[in-house]
XYZ file of C-alpha atoms in Angstrom:
736
model
C -0.105 -0.275 -0.052
C 1.563 3.243 1.021
C 5.826 3.147 0.251
C 8.761 4.158 2.383
C 10.532 7.152 1.717
C 13.687 5.680 3.285
C 14.408 1.935 3.738
C 12.754 2.040 7.103
C 15.568 -0.587 8.452
C 18.046 1.740 8.152
C 19.877 0.917 11.578
C 23.248 0.914 12.630
C 25.230 -1.570 14.312
C 26.260 -1.125 17.973
C 30.169 -2.088 19.148
C 31.186 -3.163 22.725
C 33.692 -1.038 23.660
C 34.878 -0.731 27.178
C 33.976 2.643 29.142
C 37.254 3.278 30.697
C 37.595 4.149 34.100
C 40.833 4.271 34.484
C 43.793 2.839 31.548
C 43.636 0.311 29.643
C 45.915 -2.715 29.863
C 49.000 -2.470 27.681
C 48.153 -3.908 23.916
C 50.653 -6.377 24.209
C 49.339 -8.171 27.607
C 45.685 -7.620 26.057
C 46.241 -9.415 22.937
C 45.682 -12.876 24.495
C 42.647 -14.784 23.129
C 40.004 -16.701 25.708
C 41.594 -20.007 26.253
C 39.473 -22.886 25.164
C 37.735 -24.368 28.247
C 35.566 -27.708 29.089
C 31.786 -26.900 30.177
C 29.290 -29.422 31.403
C 28.054 -31.940 28.688
C 24.472 -31.584 29.321
C 23.854 -29.798 26.048
C 24.681 -32.529 23.636
C 27.900 -33.116 21.445
C 28.695 -29.370 21.504
C 30.224 -30.011 25.004
C 33.805 -27.934 23.983
C 33.887 -24.454 24.402
C 35.282 -22.821 21.129
C 38.700 -21.634 20.938
C 38.622 -17.960 19.556
C 41.126 -16.506 17.192
C 43.172 -13.610 18.619
C 42.017 -10.101 17.996
C 44.701 -7.490 18.538
C 43.363 -4.759 20.807
C 44.375 -0.833 20.396
C 45.350 1.343 23.427
C 42.735 3.631 22.295
C 40.757 5.870 24.745
C 38.980 9.238 23.583
C 37.220 11.476 25.858
C 33.863 12.880 24.853
C 32.200 15.190 27.266
C 34.357 14.204 30.326
C 33.933 10.771 29.419
C 36.860 8.789 28.906
C 35.559 5.793 25.954
C 38.032 2.677 25.106
C 37.458 1.690 21.662
C 40.403 -1.050 21.529
C 38.639 -2.671 18.430
C 38.475 0.167 15.895
C 40.804 -1.532 13.411
C 37.430 -4.011 12.536
C 35.885 -0.462 11.287
C 37.951 -1.201 8.143
C 36.149 -2.385 4.908
C 36.520 -6.110 4.760
C 36.671 -5.968 0.948
C 39.676 -4.374 1.198
C 41.706 -4.851 4.627
C 43.720 -7.609 4.705
C 43.968 -7.863 8.107
C 40.066 -7.727 9.095
C 40.104 -10.126 6.018
C 42.248 -12.534 8.062
C 39.893 -11.844 11.109
C 36.887 -12.635 9.281
C 38.304 -15.721 7.630
C 39.472 -17.135 11.368
C 36.467 -16.197 13.020
C 34.494 -17.721 10.198
C 36.415 -21.079 11.007
C 35.893 -21.356 14.395
C 31.985 -20.827 14.283
C 31.966 -23.609 11.488
C 33.873 -25.800 13.542
C 31.639 -25.315 16.633
C 28.341 -25.630 13.984
C 29.267 -28.652 12.655
C 28.971 -30.334 16.130
C 25.184 -29.512 16.800
C 22.631 -32.390 16.600
C 19.690 -31.480 14.209
C 21.530 -29.254 12.153
C 21.403 -31.215 8.899
C 17.627 -31.890 9.722
C 16.594 -28.234 10.243
C 18.369 -27.335 6.839
C 16.572 -30.286 4.722
C 13.444 -29.028 6.140
C 13.449 -25.824 5.847
C 14.385 -26.532 2.301
C 11.265 -28.679 1.980
C 9.320 -25.767 3.715
C 10.578 -23.302 1.452
C 9.996 -25.544 -1.800
C 6.676 -23.973 -2.708
C 5.277 -21.744 -5.652
C 5.399 -18.420 -4.573
C 3.349 -15.278 -6.390
C 4.177 -12.009 -6.084
C 1.219 -9.298 -6.397
C 0.907 -8.478 -9.908
C 0.953 -4.999 -11.781
C -1.026 -4.213 -14.563
C -0.054 -1.801 -17.129
C -1.837 -1.338 -20.177
C -3.438 -4.933 -20.821
C -0.595 -6.549 -19.796
C 0.290 -8.153 -15.735
C 3.838 -8.514 -14.083
C 4.485 -10.667 -11.295
C 7.198 -12.550 -9.977
C 7.206 -16.490 -9.602
C 9.295 -18.483 -7.595
C 9.030 -22.248 -8.302
C 10.098 -23.131 -4.909
C 13.924 -23.594 -4.347
C 15.031 -20.597 -7.151
C 17.660 -18.118 -5.238
C 15.993 -15.417 -6.681
C 12.336 -14.944 -7.964
C 11.852 -14.775 -11.904
C 9.565 -11.738 -13.297
C 6.950 -12.972 -15.687
C 4.276 -11.107 -17.901
C 0.767 -12.203 -19.324
C -0.823 -10.402 -22.064
C -4.949 -10.082 -20.856
C -5.550 -11.787 -17.292
C -5.641 -15.334 -19.249
C -2.689 -14.868 -21.363
C 0.257 -17.163 -21.413
C 2.617 -16.542 -18.799
C 5.968 -15.390 -20.402
C 9.205 -15.037 -18.413
C 10.603 -11.289 -18.887
C 13.646 -11.372 -16.658
C 15.313 -14.302 -14.987
C 17.948 -12.771 -12.280
C 19.405 -16.368 -11.399
C 21.342 -15.876 -14.599
C 22.969 -12.613 -13.120
C 25.322 -14.423 -11.193
C 26.711 -17.808 -10.912
C 26.301 -17.628 -7.235
C 22.746 -16.544 -6.991
C 23.901 -13.508 -4.963
C 22.695 -10.931 -7.875
C 19.028 -9.614 -7.341
C 16.581 -8.266 -9.088
C 15.282 -5.263 -6.976
C 12.664 -2.831 -7.607
C 11.003 -2.690 -10.917
C 8.409 -0.691 -12.590
C 6.309 -1.054 -16.025
C 5.835 1.581 -18.277
C 1.869 3.063 -18.451
C 1.139 0.973 -21.604
C 3.162 -1.986 -20.394
C 5.915 -1.460 -23.433
C 8.871 -1.436 -21.077
C 9.855 -2.338 -17.712
C 12.537 -0.781 -15.536
C 14.156 -2.766 -13.203
C 17.050 -2.295 -10.671
C 20.049 -5.037 -10.079
C 21.614 -4.968 -6.864
C 24.570 -7.370 -6.462
C 25.492 -9.039 -3.475
C 23.234 -7.396 -1.260
C 24.573 -3.909 -1.431
C 21.902 -0.861 -1.060
C 23.526 0.618 -4.348
C 21.355 -0.232 -7.466
C 21.806 -0.217 -11.453
C 18.821 0.661 -13.160
C 18.296 -1.563 -16.583
C 15.012 -1.240 -19.005
C 13.413 -3.943 -21.041
C 11.932 -3.997 -24.144
C 8.924 -6.150 -23.117
C 7.735 -7.036 -26.803
C 11.339 -8.493 -27.552
C 12.370 -9.638 -23.964
C 15.745 -7.740 -24.878
C 17.464 -5.306 -22.401
C 17.935 -2.107 -23.864
C 21.479 -0.363 -23.605
C 20.356 1.970 -20.898
C 22.221 1.538 -17.738
C 22.175 3.931 -14.782
C 24.172 3.837 -11.565
C 24.630 5.320 -8.311
C 21.187 4.806 -7.452
C 20.112 4.562 -3.804
C 17.198 4.868 -1.655
C 14.873 5.475 -4.597
C 11.626 5.480 -6.001
C 11.131 4.583 -9.659
C 8.673 6.583 -11.643
C 7.649 6.579 -15.563
C 6.736 9.637 -17.323
C 2.738 9.361 -18.642
C 3.863 8.961 -22.040
C 6.733 6.425 -21.439
C 9.566 8.461 -22.812
C 11.619 7.961 -19.858
C 11.456 7.913 -16.095
C 12.221 9.871 -12.891
C 14.728 8.343 -10.604
C 16.979 9.304 -7.454
C 20.814 9.386 -7.195
C 23.632 10.489 -5.347
C 27.470 11.494 -6.837
C 29.787 8.777 -7.163
C 31.512 7.861 -3.848
C 35.319 8.242 -3.742
C 37.281 5.656 -4.669
C 37.284 2.730 -2.222
C 34.487 4.226 0.071
C 31.428 2.992 -1.929
C 30.133 0.695 0.757
C 31.504 2.762 4.037
C 30.949 6.085 3.391
C 27.872 8.465 4.174
C 25.670 9.894 1.519
C 24.375 13.458 1.013
C 23.401 15.690 -1.846
C 20.549 13.542 -3.334
C 18.839 14.416 -6.517
C 16.182 13.697 -8.667
C 17.010 13.225 -12.307
C 15.150 12.302 -15.642
C 16.250 9.224 -18.133
C 14.990 9.653 -21.724
C 14.975 5.915 -23.003
C 17.824 5.446 -25.693
C 20.057 7.889 -24.644
C 23.114 7.971 -21.920
C 23.009 8.649 -18.332
C 25.339 11.511 -19.144
C 22.796 13.376 -21.035
C 20.032 12.607 -18.205
C 18.564 16.004 -16.964
C 18.818 17.074 -13.250
C 15.196 18.207 -12.139
C 15.408 19.212 -8.539
C 18.315 19.235 -5.715
C 19.021 20.950 -2.463
C 22.704 21.801 -2.503
C 22.096 24.259 0.280
C 20.547 21.133 2.618
C 22.633 18.477 1.548
C 21.017 16.077 4.320
C 17.756 16.009 2.476
C 16.550 13.057 0.487
C 14.408 12.870 -2.452
C 11.872 10.790 -4.030
C 9.842 11.672 -7.224
C 6.610 10.283 -8.131
C 4.206 11.013 -11.263
C 0.504 10.933 -10.668
C -1.448 8.947 -12.151
C -2.777 11.303 -14.439
C 0.515 12.171 -15.893
C 0.165 15.809 -14.932
C 2.267 16.213 -11.899
C 5.315 15.344 -10.471
C 5.371 15.206 -6.572
C 8.815 15.444 -4.821
C 9.003 14.292 -1.331
C 11.826 15.316 0.511
C 12.841 13.915 4.109
C 16.201 14.172 6.108
C 16.236 11.136 8.540
C 14.237 7.616 8.990
C 11.186 9.436 10.520
C 8.055 10.237 8.093
C 8.509 13.819 8.264
C 8.264 15.354 4.902
C 8.211 18.698 2.700
C 6.488 17.975 -0.584
C 7.013 20.093 -3.708
C 4.949 20.048 -6.767
C 5.853 20.609 -10.499
C 3.686 20.873 -13.257
C 4.265 18.283 -16.328
C 1.825 20.056 -18.455
C 3.847 23.504 -18.901
C 7.552 23.644 -20.126
C 9.947 24.942 -17.418
C 7.412 25.218 -15.037
C 8.815 25.970 -11.611
C 8.604 23.711 -8.501
C 5.867 24.791 -6.253
C 6.255 24.122 -2.451
C 2.868 22.396 -1.354
C 3.675 21.594 2.144
C 6.501 23.342 3.952
C 8.813 22.068 7.309
C 9.821 18.533 8.306
C 6.913 17.689 10.526
C 4.321 15.313 9.291
C 3.874 11.925 7.014
C 2.312 12.633 3.750
C 1.751 9.920 1.065
C 0.193 10.729 -2.151
C -2.579 7.912 -3.102
C -4.099 9.590 -6.138
C -5.420 12.580 -7.568
C -8.632 13.884 -9.492
C -7.045 16.786 -11.782
C -5.949 19.485 -9.294
C -7.143 17.728 -6.126
C -4.664 15.677 -4.639
C -5.146 12.781 -2.083
C -2.966 12.145 0.680
C -2.744 9.598 3.555
C -1.050 12.228 6.627
C -0.509 12.082 10.594
C -0.777 16.113 10.333
C -3.642 16.838 13.133
C -4.107 13.029 13.715
C -1.296 11.011 15.178
C -3.151 7.460 14.216
C -3.498 8.860 10.300
C -6.297 10.388 8.573
C -7.100 10.878 4.579
C -7.058 14.578 3.620
C -6.546 16.306 -0.363
C -4.839 19.132 -0.960
C -5.336 21.323 -4.157
C -2.268 21.734 -6.432
C -3.241 25.158 -7.710
C -3.752 26.827 -4.127
C -1.067 25.456 -2.215
C -1.948 27.726 0.637
C -5.352 26.154 1.295
C -5.236 24.206 4.530
C -5.945 20.446 4.134
C -9.643 19.270 3.520
C -10.503 16.275 5.703
C -11.665 13.270 3.899
C -11.527 10.329 6.618
C -10.990 11.655 10.148
C -8.610 9.727 12.448
C -9.998 6.439 14.147
C -8.828 4.528 17.120
C -7.383 1.869 14.699
C -3.869 2.927 13.043
C -4.063 3.917 9.249
C -1.342 2.190 7.458
C -2.058 2.619 4.017
C -4.588 3.993 1.421
C -4.515 3.547 -2.492
C -7.137 4.865 -4.928
C -8.595 2.240 -7.200
C -11.207 3.048 -9.608
C -13.935 5.303 -7.979
C -12.798 3.835 -4.707
C -10.255 4.190 -1.869
C -8.969 1.042 -0.192
C -7.997 1.955 3.551
C -5.828 -0.471 5.748
C -5.902 -0.129 9.142
C -3.922 -2.255 12.086
C -6.003 -3.220 14.477
C -3.697 -4.348 17.494
C -1.301 -5.366 14.547
C -3.563 -7.221 12.465
C -4.684 -5.630 9.060
C -8.134 -4.608 8.703
C -9.317 -2.869 5.538
C -12.181 -0.619 4.302
C -13.278 0.946 0.784
C -14.788 4.568 0.889
C -15.563 6.477 -1.869
C -13.971 9.652 -3.364
C -15.672 11.703 -0.537
C -14.763 9.696 2.351
C -18.205 7.764 2.416
C -18.112 4.117 3.891
C -18.253 1.752 1.056
C -18.105 -1.571 3.047
C -14.844 -3.732 3.994
C -12.516 -5.312 2.313
C -13.188 -9.208 2.366
C -9.819 -10.680 4.274
C -9.267 -14.331 5.060
C -8.790 -13.844 8.326
C -6.014 -12.686 11.007
C -3.258 -11.715 9.249
C -1.440 -9.185 6.902
C -2.751 -7.841 3.503
C -0.269 -6.319 1.259
C -0.461 -4.682 -2.459
C -3.730 -3.062 -3.694
C -2.018 -1.096 -6.118
C -4.024 0.593 -9.152
C -5.114 3.730 -10.143
C -8.425 5.685 -10.482
C -10.702 4.613 -13.392
C -9.732 0.934 -13.180
C -11.543 -0.886 -10.610
C -8.967 -4.275 -10.728
C -6.400 -4.341 -8.134
C -4.679 -7.535 -6.269
C -3.402 -8.146 -2.954
C -1.789 -10.707 -1.098
C -2.928 -12.069 2.417
C -0.491 -13.902 4.800
C -0.387 -15.287 8.529
C 2.195 -16.964 10.482
C 1.045 -20.366 9.644
C -0.017 -19.692 5.766
C 2.228 -18.152 2.945
C 0.830 -15.680 0.985
C -2.173 -16.511 -1.466
C -2.802 -13.679 -3.827
C -6.096 -12.308 -4.641
C -8.089 -10.566 -7.440
C -10.148 -8.203 -6.340
C -12.974 -5.590 -8.063
C -13.563 -2.142 -5.875
C -16.949 -1.595 -7.488
C -18.585 -4.944 -7.389
C -16.914 -6.433 -4.340
C -15.989 -9.475 -6.374
C -12.670 -11.557 -4.908
C -11.203 -14.466 -6.957
C -7.848 -16.025 -6.294
C -5.283 -15.287 -8.540
C -2.495 -17.897 -6.797
C -2.437 -20.318 -4.198
C 0.568 -22.346 -3.384
C 0.447 -26.059 -2.295
C 2.140 -26.545 0.948
C 4.587 -29.462 2.326
C 2.572 -28.582 5.828
C -1.046 -28.465 6.943
C -1.363 -25.207 8.661
C -4.412 -26.365 10.648
C -1.709 -28.567 13.025
C -0.806 -25.026 14.259
C -2.337 -22.509 16.504
C -1.879 -18.387 17.111
C -2.741 -16.414 19.878
C -2.348 -12.708 20.823
C -1.875 -11.841 24.651
C -0.837 -8.865 26.139
C 1.358 -8.531 28.973
C 2.600 -5.159 31.273
C 5.902 -3.761 30.750
C 8.201 -2.302 33.434
C 5.844 0.872 33.834
C 2.406 -0.849 33.345
C 2.058 -0.055 29.612
C 0.029 -3.158 28.087
C 2.142 -4.485 25.230
C 0.684 -7.085 22.573
C 2.282 -10.366 21.833
C 1.775 -12.954 19.054
C 2.257 -16.563 20.100
C 2.853 -19.472 17.532
C 2.703 -22.933 18.513
C 1.478 -26.652 17.246
C -1.777 -27.437 18.546
C -0.706 -30.280 20.752
C 2.073 -28.426 22.407
C -0.726 -25.787 23.002
C -2.863 -28.093 24.440
C -0.124 -29.704 26.686
C 0.226 -26.494 28.394
C 3.935 -27.403 29.569
C 7.026 -24.809 29.185
C 8.767 -25.514 26.145
C 11.741 -24.059 23.937
C 11.052 -20.562 22.760
C 12.144 -18.063 20.316
C 11.492 -14.347 21.045
C 11.561 -11.944 18.438
C 11.734 -8.371 18.456
C 12.466 -5.042 16.855
C 11.065 -1.916 18.237
C 11.907 1.299 16.324
C 11.857 3.470 13.460
C 8.110 3.544 13.477
C 8.376 -0.508 11.931
C 5.187 -2.625 12.599
C 5.701 -6.465 13.310
C 2.623 -8.003 11.487
C 1.838 -11.749 10.957
C 3.972 -13.090 8.060
C 4.814 -16.717 6.930
C 8.617 -17.531 7.502
C 9.337 -21.104 6.448
C 12.570 -21.045 8.805
C 10.378 -19.920 12.027
C 7.744 -22.409 11.030
C 10.775 -25.166 10.778
C 11.348 -24.174 14.478
C 7.573 -24.617 15.662
C 7.105 -28.009 14.143
C 10.207 -28.864 16.301
C 7.892 -28.056 19.275
C 9.518 -24.549 20.087
C 7.065 -21.690 20.512
C 7.318 -18.895 18.431
C 6.545 -15.278 20.390
C 6.642 -11.682 18.436
C 6.415 -8.960 20.565
C 5.090 -5.594 19.467
C 7.429 -3.485 21.502
C 7.110 0.598 21.890
C 9.127 2.123 19.072
C 7.185 0.161 16.488
C 4.281 1.935 14.534
C 1.347 -0.585 15.921
C -0.331 2.234 17.408
C 0.980 5.336 15.435
C 3.068 8.360 16.218
C 2.975 8.009 19.991
C 3.778 4.369 20.047
C 6.683 5.158 17.834
C 7.661 8.325 20.296
C 7.240 5.986 23.114
C 10.352 3.946 22.011
C 12.943 6.308 20.514
C 15.788 9.042 21.494
C 15.267 9.496 25.529
C 12.433 6.815 25.320
C 14.671 4.059 24.078
C 15.124 2.239 27.260
C 11.442 1.635 27.153
C 11.814 -1.000 24.201
C 14.432 -2.898 26.256
C 11.825 -2.935 29.204
C 9.294 -4.390 27.102
C 11.354 -7.021 25.496
C 12.322 -7.883 29.231
C 8.998 -7.849 30.339
C 7.860 -10.173 27.488
C 10.703 -12.630 28.218
C 9.315 -12.360 32.123
C 6.250 -13.320 31.130
C 6.598 -16.175 29.126
C 8.250 -17.445 31.617
C 5.612 -16.396 34.561
C 3.028 -17.997 32.590
C 4.537 -21.317 31.899
C 5.154 -21.326 27.996
C 8.653 -21.507 28.711
C 11.014 -22.485 31.423
C 14.043 -21.391 33.048
C 16.640 -21.962 30.648
C 14.355 -22.237 27.432
C 13.946 -19.017 26.139
C 16.206 -17.258 23.442
C 16.174 -14.297 21.565
C 16.306 -12.919 18.033
C 16.192 -9.741 16.593
C 17.814 -8.087 13.607
C 19.583 -4.520 12.553
C 17.451 -2.561 15.131
C 16.575 -5.887 16.779
C 20.435 -6.836 16.901
C 20.686 -3.598 19.121
C 17.846 -4.457 21.210
C 19.203 -7.880 21.560
C 22.679 -6.630 22.275
C 21.378 -4.283 24.779
C 19.163 -6.685 26.621
C 21.544 -9.181 27.054
C 23.745 -6.793 28.774
C 21.011 -5.872 31.051
C 19.607 -9.049 32.205
C 22.037 -12.153 30.933
C 20.193 -14.197 33.353
C 16.928 -14.134 31.615
C 17.924 -15.542 28.123
C 19.489 -19.091 27.184
C 20.943 -17.827 24.005
C 20.890 -14.938 21.622
C 20.669 -14.188 18.413
C 21.756 -10.690 17.282
C 21.451 -10.098 13.349
C 23.214 -7.003 11.551
C 22.753 -5.186 14.564
C 23.820 -1.369 15.547
C 25.935 -2.172 18.488
C 28.054 0.701 18.666
C 25.967 3.781 19.676
C 28.582 6.226 19.572
C 29.716 5.896 15.918
C 26.756 4.928 14.174
C 26.190 8.190 12.267
C 29.898 7.735 11.114
C 29.116 5.261 8.358
C 26.387 4.725 4.914
C 23.173 5.227 6.283
C 23.903 5.745 9.778
C 23.305 9.434 9.644
C 19.705 9.155 9.100
C 19.409 6.987 12.151
C 19.477 10.093 14.448
C 15.668 10.339 14.428
C 15.480 7.714 16.617
C 18.461 7.081 18.204
C 19.925 10.941 18.569
C 23.324 12.672 17.961
C 26.306 11.266 19.324
C 27.836 14.432 19.410
C 25.366 16.189 21.603
C 25.850 15.565 25.793
C 22.407 14.609 26.272
C 22.164 12.201 23.556
C 25.561 10.886 23.870
C 25.050 10.000 28.027
C 21.645 8.106 26.789
C 23.577 6.403 23.893
C 26.259 5.236 26.388
C 23.806 3.763 28.803
C 22.655 1.003 26.524
C 25.340 0.765 23.674
C 25.495 -2.974 23.452
C 29.363 -2.631 22.944
C 29.958 -0.133 25.563
C 28.052 -2.108 28.279
C 29.620 -5.599 28.503
C 29.275 -7.010 31.971
C 32.693 -8.576 32.828
C 32.032 -11.574 35.391
C 28.411 -11.727 34.511
C 27.120 -15.348 33.138
C 25.988 -14.660 29.566
C 23.623 -16.440 27.040
C 25.212 -18.443 23.910
C 25.234 -16.051 21.496
C 25.771 -16.277 17.686
C 26.229 -12.594 16.123
C 25.239 -12.859 12.181
C 26.474 -10.073 9.662
C 27.382 -9.923 6.199
C 30.933 -8.548 4.215
C 28.482 -6.615 1.881
C 25.982 -4.980 4.656
C 26.180 -1.260 3.277
C 23.315 -0.106 5.635
C 24.744 -1.338 8.666
C 28.181 -1.859 8.301
C 29.406 -5.547 9.655
C 32.233 -3.624 11.771
C 29.614 -2.846 14.216
C 29.293 -6.790 14.524
C 33.173 -7.239 13.966
C 33.777 -5.112 16.917
C 31.104 -6.271 19.420
C 32.176 -10.032 18.745
C 35.551 -9.134 19.613
C 34.662 -7.391 22.660
C 32.268 -10.850 23.892
C 34.912 -13.042 22.985
C 37.483 -11.168 25.414
C 35.690 -10.646 28.218
C 35.130 -13.125 31.029
C 30.876 -13.813 30.510
C 31.153 -17.624 31.633
C 30.999 -20.987 29.504
C 28.478 -20.584 27.147
C 30.064 -19.924 23.386
C 30.140 -16.523 21.720
C 30.397 -16.777 17.741
C 30.201 -14.854 14.798
C 28.534 -15.932 11.209
C 30.083 -13.835 8.469
C 27.996 -14.203 5.215
C 30.050 -13.529 1.826
C 28.468 -12.176 -0.914
C 25.252 -10.652 0.935
C 23.843 -7.748 2.666
C 21.386 -6.080 5.078
C 19.335 -8.849 3.974
C 17.127 -8.060 0.893
C 18.246 -9.762 -2.407
C 19.775 -12.258 -0.236
C 19.889 -15.923 -2.121
C 17.410 -18.837 -1.013
C 20.142 -21.093 -0.328
C 21.922 -18.437 2.058
C 18.765 -17.992 3.662
C 18.498 -21.844 4.542
C 22.145 -22.535 5.441
C 22.190 -19.203 7.920
C 18.450 -20.103 9.646
C 19.923 -23.877 10.070
C 22.989 -22.514 11.642
C 21.024 -20.220 14.011
C 17.917 -22.677 14.893
C 20.485 -25.500 15.563
C 22.328 -22.919 17.842
C 19.621 -21.865 20.079
C 18.116 -24.966 20.000
C 21.227 -26.630 21.338
C 21.184 -24.218 24.587
C 17.458 -24.317 25.048
C 17.050 -28.168 24.869
C 15.212 -27.920 21.734
C 15.664 -32.057 20.545
C 15.430 -31.764 16.916
C 14.172 -34.971 14.975
C 13.232 -35.657 11.496
C 9.365 -35.928 11.086
């Protein structure tokens, strides 16, 4: 439905440096790694502590606002692709981790079962252009999903793009794509090895041939065709300096227009703000082709300025439609000069309004007022508008006409998450997918005028969803706030009412909501008798702006309190036992896991911090990190510095405490949260005396922050992760 202006998981990784209360030990004396130690053999075959590689420590202490801060592993921030010392460290760490993981019982069983669960036909939500329908389809275990086209709804399916042919290792992905208005061309972006950088290409749909057009240095961009299909609008940055492609911060994003059949050097700059270099810009053409809307933002907060350019007048000057970076504005369609927006201006949980393109000074006119539920998406389709709301983190959808009059509910199949609803005014046809924790997406075709719904694509499954049960509970956090949490179990496990090994997942940041979605890897955990718990922590978007604000900046500790309270609730209510609780989080969720492990190491048996923001004092110095100050604050401002230092995973490791088993995961091409965060954190926890459980890192090659990762790499990674936590929570993995 609605689109994010910047990838919302632009989260940094946090390192675990020691807060120096005095001087560090001389580097030579601190150069010794923890030696291998025997531990009790009550966890199966993995009964020996791994031997960690030696990691060089620097005698580096910097004073910030009168506080001495040690950073002995700063050298691990260097780019692993070019720095030989970091490469050697990565190879040694991966070798140590591989030796340990190979001893885990059930690892091969989990990998095989995850592959079976992934092996189902997966369709993306179709996009209609002219008389053609474009969609992705994965036969099951293909590393990347190919793109198909049909001429007419019942036409023969034709392969248009197969990204599995882009690279031998399957790590080059088809990312964003968009057909031209008439369906003649398809614009698509190529993502190599998981990087956020994109290369844009164009396919002639009739012939299936890729044109010579090639656009580089694209990142965090929307794609939008001109109405006549002669070219497209996109956002790009200047080429980074040599050697800094994957680590340097990005500024001065600009909007450009590319005409089909011309070189990139001939592209025309449409909009830029060199006097405000931190602004990012995206562009979209209105459905009728009359207007170009430029949305500007400065961070990850949904706070935008809107600039409008008429496309019907030659050399039309940009006109500011909304001033100030104060509120969210998402264009959902237009009727002539009247533009329809979803916004939280004057409505923290969202409302629908119109603005007048030729009279920007007029205040917004309300079409649909704010409700108790959170409005998270809206689309104009035919003569109707589809409104998507979150109700306690579950999707409900409603139809209204262009005046906001209720026209009934969209018939959703049950409790879960709906996505899609793409379309345009004048055409009543749309598609949406619906999924839950225990059922993968089914794609539906929906006519907004008649209410008729039909199945477009439904996968055949290697399991029976009826064998599982999902429930939602509410538990009190430290300050009494009620936090929702989903619980997924096998029906027989739920009926038995006994404690079971449990995986608790959380995120809690950047206004991102954790809604029901299907994951073959998580289902493999539940199939084995484990409990899956997903907590809807503050900092997310489940209940609108106030919920987000309650978990960021000086309120960030609320997120950690919410997650800790979830673990305490699961134990107190008998869902899990004293040594059966594992936790997982990725990106901002990796920060979450690192922080709560430091604060309550006694609560958890195992922890999986993935691609996490672990050094909260230096996150803003790399790639997209500068955007994250909206949620985290500014490390160079004293109040923010002291708050960040209080929970930074890298800086708050509790020497002498018994920590859970930890498996850190990251990737060498992650240019969202640079891997140096996870490298430094891992070196610090391996150096510290934290008890007998292992503390390892798994570093994927030719992969990034997550998007575009090949299916085989996903299966391998999660088989390693979940066999690791099975080992330390007592989950007995067996072939069924």
